[in-house]
PDB file of C-alpha atoms in Angstrom:
ATOM      1  CA  UNK A   1     -93.241  19.622 -95.114  1.00  0.00           C
ATOM      2  CA  UNK A   2     -96.508  17.723 -94.748  1.00  0.00           C
ATOM      3  CA  UNK A   3     -94.595  14.660 -93.453  1.00  0.00           C
ATOM      4  CA  UNK A   4     -92.925  16.825 -90.863  1.00  0.00           C
ATOM      5  CA  UNK A   5     -96.159  18.360 -89.746  1.00  0.00           C
ATOM      6  CA  UNK A   6     -97.830  14.905 -89.510  1.00  0.00           C
ATOM      7  CA  UNK A   7     -94.861  13.646 -87.474  1.00  0.00           C
ATOM      8  CA  UNK A   8     -95.225  16.575 -85.068  1.00  0.00           C
ATOM      9  CA  UNK A   9     -98.921  16.065 -84.585  1.00  0.00           C
ATOM     10  CA  UNK A  10     -98.408  12.376 -83.939  1.00  0.00           C
ATOM     11  CA  UNK A  11     -95.665  13.009 -81.392  1.00  0.00           C
ATOM     12  CA  UNK A  12     -97.733  15.646 -79.661  1.00  0.00           C
ATOM     13  CA  UNK A  13    -100.764  13.346 -79.553  1.00  0.00           C
ATOM     14  CA  UNK A  14     -98.663  10.385 -78.226  1.00  0.00           C
ATOM     15  CA  UNK A  15     -97.207  12.614 -75.471  1.00  0.00           C
ATOM     16  CA  UNK A  16    -100.605  13.880 -74.399  1.00  0.00           C
ATOM     17  CA  UNK A  17    -101.876  10.240 -74.284  1.00  0.00           C
ATOM     18  CA  UNK A  18     -98.930   9.159 -72.123  1.00  0.00           C
ATOM     19  CA  UNK A  19     -99.550  12.094 -69.748  1.00  0.00           C
ATOM     20  CA  UNK A  20    -103.200  11.269 -69.446  1.00  0.00           C
ATOM     21  CA  UNK A  21    -102.393   7.514 -68.884  1.00  0.00           C
ATOM     22  CA  UNK A  22     -99.908   8.407 -66.162  1.00  0.00           C
ATOM     23  CA  UNK A  23    -102.449  10.621 -64.410  1.00  0.00           C
ATOM     24  CA  UNK A  24    -105.137   7.940 -64.560  1.00  0.00           C
ATOM     25  CA  UNK A  25    -102.700   5.292 -63.420  1.00  0.00           C
ATOM     26  CA  UNK A  26    -101.426   7.390 -60.551  1.00  0.00           C
ATOM     27  CA  UNK A  27    -104.975   8.190 -59.486  1.00  0.00           C
ATOM     28  CA  UNK A  28    -105.955   4.475 -59.448  1.00  0.00           C
ATOM     29  CA  UNK A  29    -102.915   3.591 -57.425  1.00  0.00           C
ATOM     30  CA  UNK A  30    -103.557   6.422 -54.960  1.00  0.00           C
ATOM     31  CA  UNK A  31    -107.181   5.215 -54.500  1.00  0.00           C
ATOM     32  CA  UNK A  32    -106.013   1.650 -53.988  1.00  0.00           C
ATOM     33  CA  UNK A  33    -103.722   2.671 -51.081  1.00  0.00           C
ATOM     34  CA  UNK A  34    -106.431   5.088 -49.726  1.00  0.00           C
ATOM     35  CA  UNK A  35    -109.113   2.339 -49.504  1.00  0.00           C
ATOM     36  CA  UNK A  36    -106.570   0.012 -47.814  1.00  0.00           C
ATOM     37  CA  UNK A  37    -105.964   2.800 -45.202  1.00  0.00           C
ATOM     38  CA  UNK A  38    -109.705   3.280 -44.821  1.00  0.00           C
ATOM     39  CA  UNK A  39    -109.886  -0.303 -43.287  1.00  0.00           C
ATOM     40  CA  UNK A  40    -106.953   0.374 -41.036  1.00  0.00           C
ATOM     41  CA  UNK A  41    -108.271   3.635 -39.889  1.00  0.00           C
ATOM     42  CA  UNK A  42    -111.713   2.308 -39.269  1.00  0.00           C
ATOM     43  CA  UNK A  43    -110.321  -0.454 -37.037  1.00  0.00           C
ATOM     44  CA  UNK A  44    -108.301   2.114 -35.096  1.00  0.00           C
ATOM     45  CA  UNK A  45    -111.323   4.363 -34.542  1.00  0.00           C
ATOM     46  CA  UNK A  46    -109.859   7.174 -36.652  1.00  0.00           C
ATOM     47  CA  UNK A  47    -112.044   9.146 -39.077  1.00  0.00           C
ATOM     48  CA  UNK A  48    -111.831   7.387 -42.528  1.00  0.00           C
ATOM     49  CA  UNK A  49    -111.701  10.658 -44.474  1.00  0.00           C
ATOM     50  CA  UNK A  50    -108.108  11.033 -43.257  1.00  0.00           C
ATOM     51  CA  UNK A  51    -107.073   8.125 -45.512  1.00  0.00           C
ATOM     52  CA  UNK A  52    -107.646  10.348 -48.660  1.00  0.00           C
ATOM     53  CA  UNK A  53    -105.532  13.312 -47.518  1.00  0.00           C
ATOM     54  CA  UNK A  54    -102.010  12.795 -48.897  1.00  0.00           C
ATOM     55  CA  UNK A  55     -99.517  13.752 -46.137  1.00  0.00           C
ATOM     56  CA  UNK A  56    -101.994  13.666 -43.313  1.00  0.00           C
ATOM     57  CA  UNK A  57    -102.673   9.950 -43.829  1.00  0.00           C
ATOM     58  CA  UNK A  58     -99.022   9.194 -43.205  1.00  0.00           C
ATOM     59  CA  UNK A  59     -99.156  11.211 -39.994  1.00  0.00           C
ATOM     60  CA  UNK A  60    -102.295   9.279 -38.814  1.00  0.00           C
ATOM     61  CA  UNK A  61    -100.556   6.004 -39.744  1.00  0.00           C
ATOM     62  CA  UNK A  62     -97.666   6.903 -37.542  1.00  0.00           C
ATOM     63  CA  UNK A  63    -100.122   7.732 -34.778  1.00  0.00           C
ATOM     64  CA  UNK A  64    -101.885   4.376 -35.170  1.00  0.00           C
ATOM     65  CA  UNK A  65     -98.466   2.587 -35.082  1.00  0.00           C
ATOM     66  CA  UNK A  66     -97.770   4.296 -31.769  1.00  0.00           C
ATOM     67  CA  UNK A  67     -94.741   6.259 -32.881  1.00  0.00           C
ATOM     68  CA  UNK A  68     -93.940   9.964 -32.273  1.00  0.00           C
ATOM     69  CA  UNK A  69     -95.464  12.437 -34.727  1.00  0.00           C
ATOM     70  CA  UNK A  70     -92.059  14.010 -35.378  1.00  0.00           C
ATOM     71  CA  UNK A  71     -90.995  10.897 -37.205  1.00  0.00           C
ATOM     72  CA  UNK A  72     -92.589  12.315 -40.243  1.00  0.00           C
ATOM     73  CA  UNK A  73     -89.548  14.546 -40.555  1.00  0.00           C
ATOM     74  CA  UNK A  74     -87.251  11.424 -40.434  1.00  0.00           C
ATOM     75  CA  UNK A  75     -89.098  10.053 -43.394  1.00  0.00           C
ATOM     76  CA  UNK A  76     -87.644  12.921 -45.465  1.00  0.00           C
ATOM     77  CA  UNK A  77     -84.053  11.847 -44.838  1.00  0.00           C
ATOM     78  CA  UNK A  78     -82.606   9.420 -47.361  1.00  0.00           C
ATOM     79  CA  UNK A  79     -81.562   5.979 -46.007  1.00  0.00           C
ATOM     80  CA  UNK A  80     -82.896   6.915 -42.572  1.00  0.00           C
ATOM     81  CA  UNK A  81     -86.431   6.828 -44.040  1.00  0.00           C
ATOM     82  CA  UNK A  82     -86.059   3.071 -44.791  1.00  0.00           C
ATOM     83  CA  UNK A  83     -85.268   2.283 -41.157  1.00  0.00           C
ATOM     84  CA  UNK A  84     -88.030   4.507 -39.893  1.00  0.00           C
ATOM     85  CA  UNK A  85     -90.550   2.955 -42.242  1.00  0.00           C
ATOM     86  CA  UNK A  86     -89.662  -0.485 -41.080  1.00  0.00           C
ATOM     87  CA  UNK A  87     -90.088   0.615 -37.486  1.00  0.00           C
ATOM     88  CA  UNK A  88     -93.496   2.258 -38.297  1.00  0.00           C
ATOM     89  CA  UNK A  89     -94.621  -0.917 -40.052  1.00  0.00           C
ATOM     90  CA  UNK A  90     -93.576  -3.023 -37.144  1.00  0.00           C
ATOM     91  CA  UNK A  91     -95.438  -0.794 -34.712  1.00  0.00           C
ATOM     92  CA  UNK A  92     -98.452  -1.075 -37.019  1.00  0.00           C
ATOM     93  CA  UNK A  93     -98.288  -4.824 -37.269  1.00  0.00           C
ATOM     94  CA  UNK A  94     -97.938  -5.249 -33.486  1.00  0.00           C
ATOM     95  CA  UNK A  95    -100.784  -2.861 -32.896  1.00  0.00           C
ATOM     96  CA  UNK A  96    -103.000  -5.271 -34.778  1.00  0.00           C
ATOM     97  CA  UNK A  97    -101.527  -8.469 -33.110  1.00  0.00           C
ATOM     98  CA  UNK A  98     -99.092  -9.522 -35.876  1.00  0.00           C
ATOM     99  CA  UNK A  99     -95.347 -10.102 -35.650  1.00  0.00           C
ATOM    100  CA  UNK A 100     -92.128  -9.508 -37.500  1.00  0.00           C
ATOM    101  CA  UNK A 101     -93.129 -11.623 -40.499  1.00  0.00           C
ATOM    102  CA  UNK A 102     -96.137  -9.401 -41.074  1.00  0.00           C
ATOM    103  CA  UNK A 103     -93.861  -6.398 -40.757  1.00  0.00           C
ATOM    104  CA  UNK A 104     -91.686  -7.847 -43.700  1.00  0.00           C
ATOM    105  CA  UNK A 105     -94.889  -8.335 -45.706  1.00  0.00           C
ATOM    106  CA  UNK A 106     -95.888  -4.763 -45.049  1.00  0.00           C
ATOM    107  CA  UNK A 107     -92.450  -3.561 -46.172  1.00  0.00           C
ATOM    108  CA  UNK A 108     -92.240  -5.639 -49.392  1.00  0.00           C
ATOM    109  CA  UNK A 109     -95.950  -5.885 -50.387  1.00  0.00           C
ATOM    110  CA  UNK A 110     -97.429  -2.878 -48.624  1.00  0.00           C
ATOM    111  CA  UNK A 111    -100.767  -2.670 -50.549  1.00  0.00           C
ATOM    112  CA  UNK A 112    -101.626  -6.250 -50.035  1.00  0.00           C
ATOM    113  CA  UNK A 113    -100.717  -6.394 -46.382  1.00  0.00           C
ATOM    114  CA  UNK A 114    -102.454  -3.096 -45.680  1.00  0.00           C
ATOM    115  CA  UNK A 115    -105.671  -4.674 -47.138  1.00  0.00           C
ATOM    116  CA  UNK A 116    -105.126  -7.751 -44.947  1.00  0.00           C
ATOM    117  CA  UNK A 117    -104.522  -5.473 -41.880  1.00  0.00           C
ATOM    118  CA  UNK A 118    -107.552  -3.423 -42.515  1.00  0.00           C
ATOM    119  CA  UNK A 119    -110.022  -6.096 -43.451  1.00  0.00           C
ATOM    120  CA  UNK A 120    -109.084  -9.258 -41.504  1.00  0.00           C
ATOM    121  CA  UNK A 121    -110.642 -10.259 -38.145  1.00  0.00           C
ATOM    122  CA  UNK A 122    -107.768  -9.113 -35.832  1.00  0.00           C
ATOM    123  CA  UNK A 123    -108.876  -6.159 -33.742  1.00  0.00           C
ATOM    124  CA  UNK A 124    -106.789  -2.982 -33.094  1.00  0.00           C
ATOM    125  CA  UNK A 125    -105.070  -3.553 -29.715  1.00  0.00           C
ATOM    126  CA  UNK A 126    -103.716  -0.011 -29.263  1.00  0.00           C
ATOM    127  CA  UNK A 127    -100.620   1.820 -29.983  1.00  0.00           C
ATOM    128  CA  UNK A 128     -98.815   1.522 -26.650  1.00  0.00           C
ATOM    129  CA  UNK A 129     -95.064   0.886 -26.637  1.00  0.00           C
ATOM    130  CA  UNK A 130     -94.458  -2.864 -26.501  1.00  0.00           C
ATOM    131  CA  UNK A 131     -90.949  -3.138 -25.076  1.00  0.00           C
ATOM    132  CA  UNK A 132     -90.278  -6.441 -23.402  1.00  0.00           C
ATOM    133  CA  UNK A 133     -90.155  -6.505 -19.622  1.00  0.00           C
ATOM    134  CA  UNK A 134     -86.815  -5.515 -18.221  1.00  0.00           C
ATOM    135  CA  UNK A 135     -86.011  -3.086 -21.032  1.00  0.00           C
ATOM    136  CA  UNK A 136     -85.740   0.620 -20.279  1.00  0.00           C
ATOM    137  CA  UNK A 137     -87.949   2.906 -22.262  1.00  0.00           C
ATOM    138  CA  UNK A 138     -87.531   6.549 -22.944  1.00  0.00           C
TER     139      UNK A 138
END
């Protein structure tokens, strides 16, 4: 009986520790991304407090990338969200003067490339549509 009680206490304590560790790890990860977005938003002349608001920061990132705001809905659709995310990242990288290679970096190593985007010397060029000459735009 004492062994069973000791086992239950140990299991409960371990579960509480794992929950607290997950919470702290999630908070650290969230803050790392938020501070990367602070640099991006500062360059784009957006208020930096927006980087810390969970869904709103994605909406502002879409705006900085020059994409329509309703694309936030497309990010909720499985498989489609991957394509939309690549298009948003490409718009973001071209808004700061980078190309397709930087878009791939944003997709595969987002946190690192967001810090590079936010804190390198390339200025924000604007979020206008960059279709090549001769292509029809909607």
